[in-house]
XYZ file of C-alpha atoms in Angstrom:
197
model
C -2.995 12.052 -2.950
C -4.407 15.165 -4.591
C -7.760 13.915 -5.889
C -6.514 10.456 -6.913
C -8.541 7.402 -5.893
C -5.354 5.527 -5.016
C -1.610 5.866 -5.411
C 0.718 3.105 -6.630
C 4.499 3.237 -6.486
C 5.849 1.401 -9.520
C 9.452 0.222 -9.544
C 10.928 -0.207 -13.019
C 13.983 0.776 -14.961
C 15.312 3.484 -17.234
C 16.043 0.853 -19.898
C 13.397 -0.729 -22.151
C 14.769 -4.271 -21.964
C 14.999 -6.729 -24.836
C 11.514 -8.251 -24.564
C 8.693 -6.092 -25.993
C 6.365 -7.566 -23.370
C 8.102 -5.444 -20.735
C 7.018 -2.196 -22.395
C 3.576 -3.651 -23.062
C 3.227 -4.424 -19.356
C 4.426 -0.947 -18.348
C 1.852 0.553 -20.721
C -0.891 -1.662 -19.310
C 0.020 -0.674 -15.746
C -0.137 3.011 -16.620
C -3.456 2.596 -18.411
C -4.952 0.762 -15.425
C -3.870 3.523 -13.053
C -5.221 6.241 -15.321
C -8.507 4.513 -16.185
C -9.284 3.982 -12.509
C -8.538 7.536 -11.426
C -5.277 6.628 -9.742
C -1.879 8.183 -9.259
C 1.484 6.815 -10.367
C 4.445 7.408 -8.075
C 7.734 6.467 -9.717
C 11.372 7.361 -10.210
C 10.789 10.486 -12.286
C 12.609 9.515 -15.489
C 11.374 9.677 -19.066
C 13.610 7.005 -20.600
C 13.017 3.269 -20.854
C 10.190 1.613 -18.956
C 9.973 4.603 -16.601
C 8.957 6.857 -19.450
C 6.558 4.250 -20.809
C 4.552 3.839 -17.587
C 4.471 7.589 -16.954
C 3.239 8.465 -20.436
C 0.629 5.681 -20.407
C -0.679 6.913 -17.055
C -0.799 10.500 -18.272
C -2.530 9.582 -21.546
C -5.151 7.585 -19.616
C -5.939 10.537 -17.366
C -4.017 9.564 -14.239
C -1.754 11.755 -12.118
C 2.001 11.244 -12.309
C 4.362 11.965 -9.417
C 8.066 11.599 -10.136
C 10.820 11.638 -7.534
C 14.407 11.783 -8.783
C 17.763 12.666 -7.205
C 19.638 15.609 -8.689
C 22.507 13.272 -9.590
C 20.196 11.288 -11.907
C 18.317 14.170 -13.522
C 20.458 14.008 -16.667
C 21.231 10.285 -16.642
C 17.588 9.185 -16.360
C 16.276 12.232 -18.256
C 13.914 13.805 -15.720
C 10.315 13.818 -16.897
C 9.065 17.406 -16.785
C 5.596 16.303 -17.927
C 4.884 14.901 -14.443
C 2.049 16.534 -12.506
C 4.599 16.734 -9.707
C 8.344 16.329 -10.219
C 10.353 16.323 -7.008
C 14.116 16.666 -7.393
C 15.715 15.472 -4.166
C 19.263 15.249 -2.856
C 19.681 11.561 -1.991
C 18.367 8.118 -2.887
C 17.117 7.818 0.691
C 14.920 10.886 0.205
C 13.696 9.472 -3.086
C 12.664 6.175 -1.530
C 11.130 7.756 1.571
C 9.009 10.201 -0.429
C 7.750 7.524 -2.788
C 6.878 5.243 0.129
C 4.975 8.012 1.903
C 3.049 9.036 -1.218
C 1.933 5.488 -2.099
C -0.810 3.116 -1.009
C 0.793 0.069 -2.669
C 4.017 -0.977 -4.403
C 4.533 -2.883 -7.658
C 7.765 -4.153 -9.209
C 8.015 -4.716 -12.954
C 10.928 -6.389 -14.763
C 14.076 -4.337 -14.281
C 17.611 -4.418 -12.917
C 19.338 -4.180 -9.560
C 17.853 -0.787 -8.644
C 14.321 -2.168 -8.758
C 15.391 -5.339 -6.951
C 16.953 -3.272 -4.164
C 13.817 -1.136 -3.835
C 11.523 -4.166 -3.919
C 13.420 -6.005 -1.203
C 13.671 -2.883 0.933
C 9.941 -2.109 0.860
C 9.219 -5.813 1.462
C 11.567 -5.764 4.467
C 9.905 -2.598 5.801
C 6.564 -4.439 5.671
C 8.040 -7.468 7.437
C 9.340 -5.197 10.202
C 5.996 -3.456 10.596
C 7.119 -0.054 9.323
C 4.107 -0.152 6.999
C 1.359 -2.570 6.001
C 0.943 -1.466 2.414
C 0.595 -4.244 -0.168
C 3.583 -5.190 -2.319
C 3.344 -6.877 -5.716
C 5.619 -8.431 -8.313
C 4.436 -8.463 -11.938
C 6.045 -11.535 -13.452
C 6.042 -10.621 -17.140
C 6.973 -13.552 -19.361
C 8.437 -15.463 -16.426
C 11.036 -12.757 -15.774
C 10.864 -13.242 -12.003
C 10.250 -17.009 -12.034
C 13.805 -17.980 -11.080
C 13.967 -15.329 -8.368
C 10.718 -16.595 -6.862
C 12.054 -20.146 -7.089
C 15.188 -19.059 -5.224
C 13.088 -17.401 -2.525
C 11.152 -20.636 -2.058
C 14.542 -22.335 -1.731
C 15.301 -19.869 1.080
C 12.063 -20.910 2.778
C 12.914 -24.603 2.339
C 16.367 -23.896 3.778
C 14.820 -22.449 6.926
C 16.139 -18.928 6.324
C 12.742 -17.408 5.505
C 9.200 -18.197 6.560
C 6.192 -18.776 4.345
C 4.572 -15.826 6.132
C 7.265 -13.575 4.647
C 6.483 -14.849 1.166
C 2.835 -14.155 1.941
C 3.601 -10.452 2.303
C 4.085 -10.143 -1.471
C 1.513 -10.796 -4.185
C 2.780 -12.150 -7.491
C 1.059 -12.560 -10.832
C 1.312 -12.069 -14.579
C -2.073 -10.431 -15.181
C -1.764 -6.644 -14.895
C -5.419 -5.873 -14.213
C -5.928 -8.712 -11.718
C -2.759 -7.960 -9.760
C -3.309 -4.203 -9.615
C -6.957 -4.630 -8.666
C -5.927 -6.928 -5.806
C -3.260 -4.500 -4.593
C -5.652 -1.531 -4.708
C -8.366 -3.501 -2.914
C -5.939 -4.612 -0.200
C -4.615 -1.070 0.170
C -8.161 0.152 0.798
C -8.471 -2.134 3.814
C -5.287 -0.908 5.524
C -5.119 2.007 7.960
C -2.975 4.883 6.640
C 0.647 4.727 7.720
C 1.773 7.784 9.616
C 5.314 8.916 10.275
C 6.767 6.458 7.775
C 9.632 8.796 6.902
C 10.795 8.787 10.536
C 11.519 5.051 10.514
C 12.914 4.464 7.024
């Protein structure tokens, strides 16, 4: 983790979205990480919400680790202000490196890329590939209908409540991040994660 107190992988998009609260939340996440001596691990872009969380972390004194595939360097505008910028070949490498370098995972409002990454890291936890905490920041009710659908899956007998219990949700940045960091500190470090994902 290179001198960081903790490392959080934040999933969010290269677009800003239409609600200014999304950027406000990304800024607040970055400030929390920086103020508490943490490290941001993210997709390596400088546009949209990606750029917002990275710059807020950097301005608050936190470390920033970006991981981006070569094919997206131009599209997502690779952020060369990162403390570490890793340009990889595939999306699989991107996801594996971010998972290995992180103590916890947090999804902010975004599109299908973030949803895919959120569900994958949640599934990895369900399968026992890691026991790192996973969180969903529900800014302005953005994820409310998704969470309602997931409860419908539980009620339909296709998921268990224990699976829902593997993810923390909330709308308060500081409270949710503090809970994720605290939970991460109680987990043994995952070793060999790349070999199974």
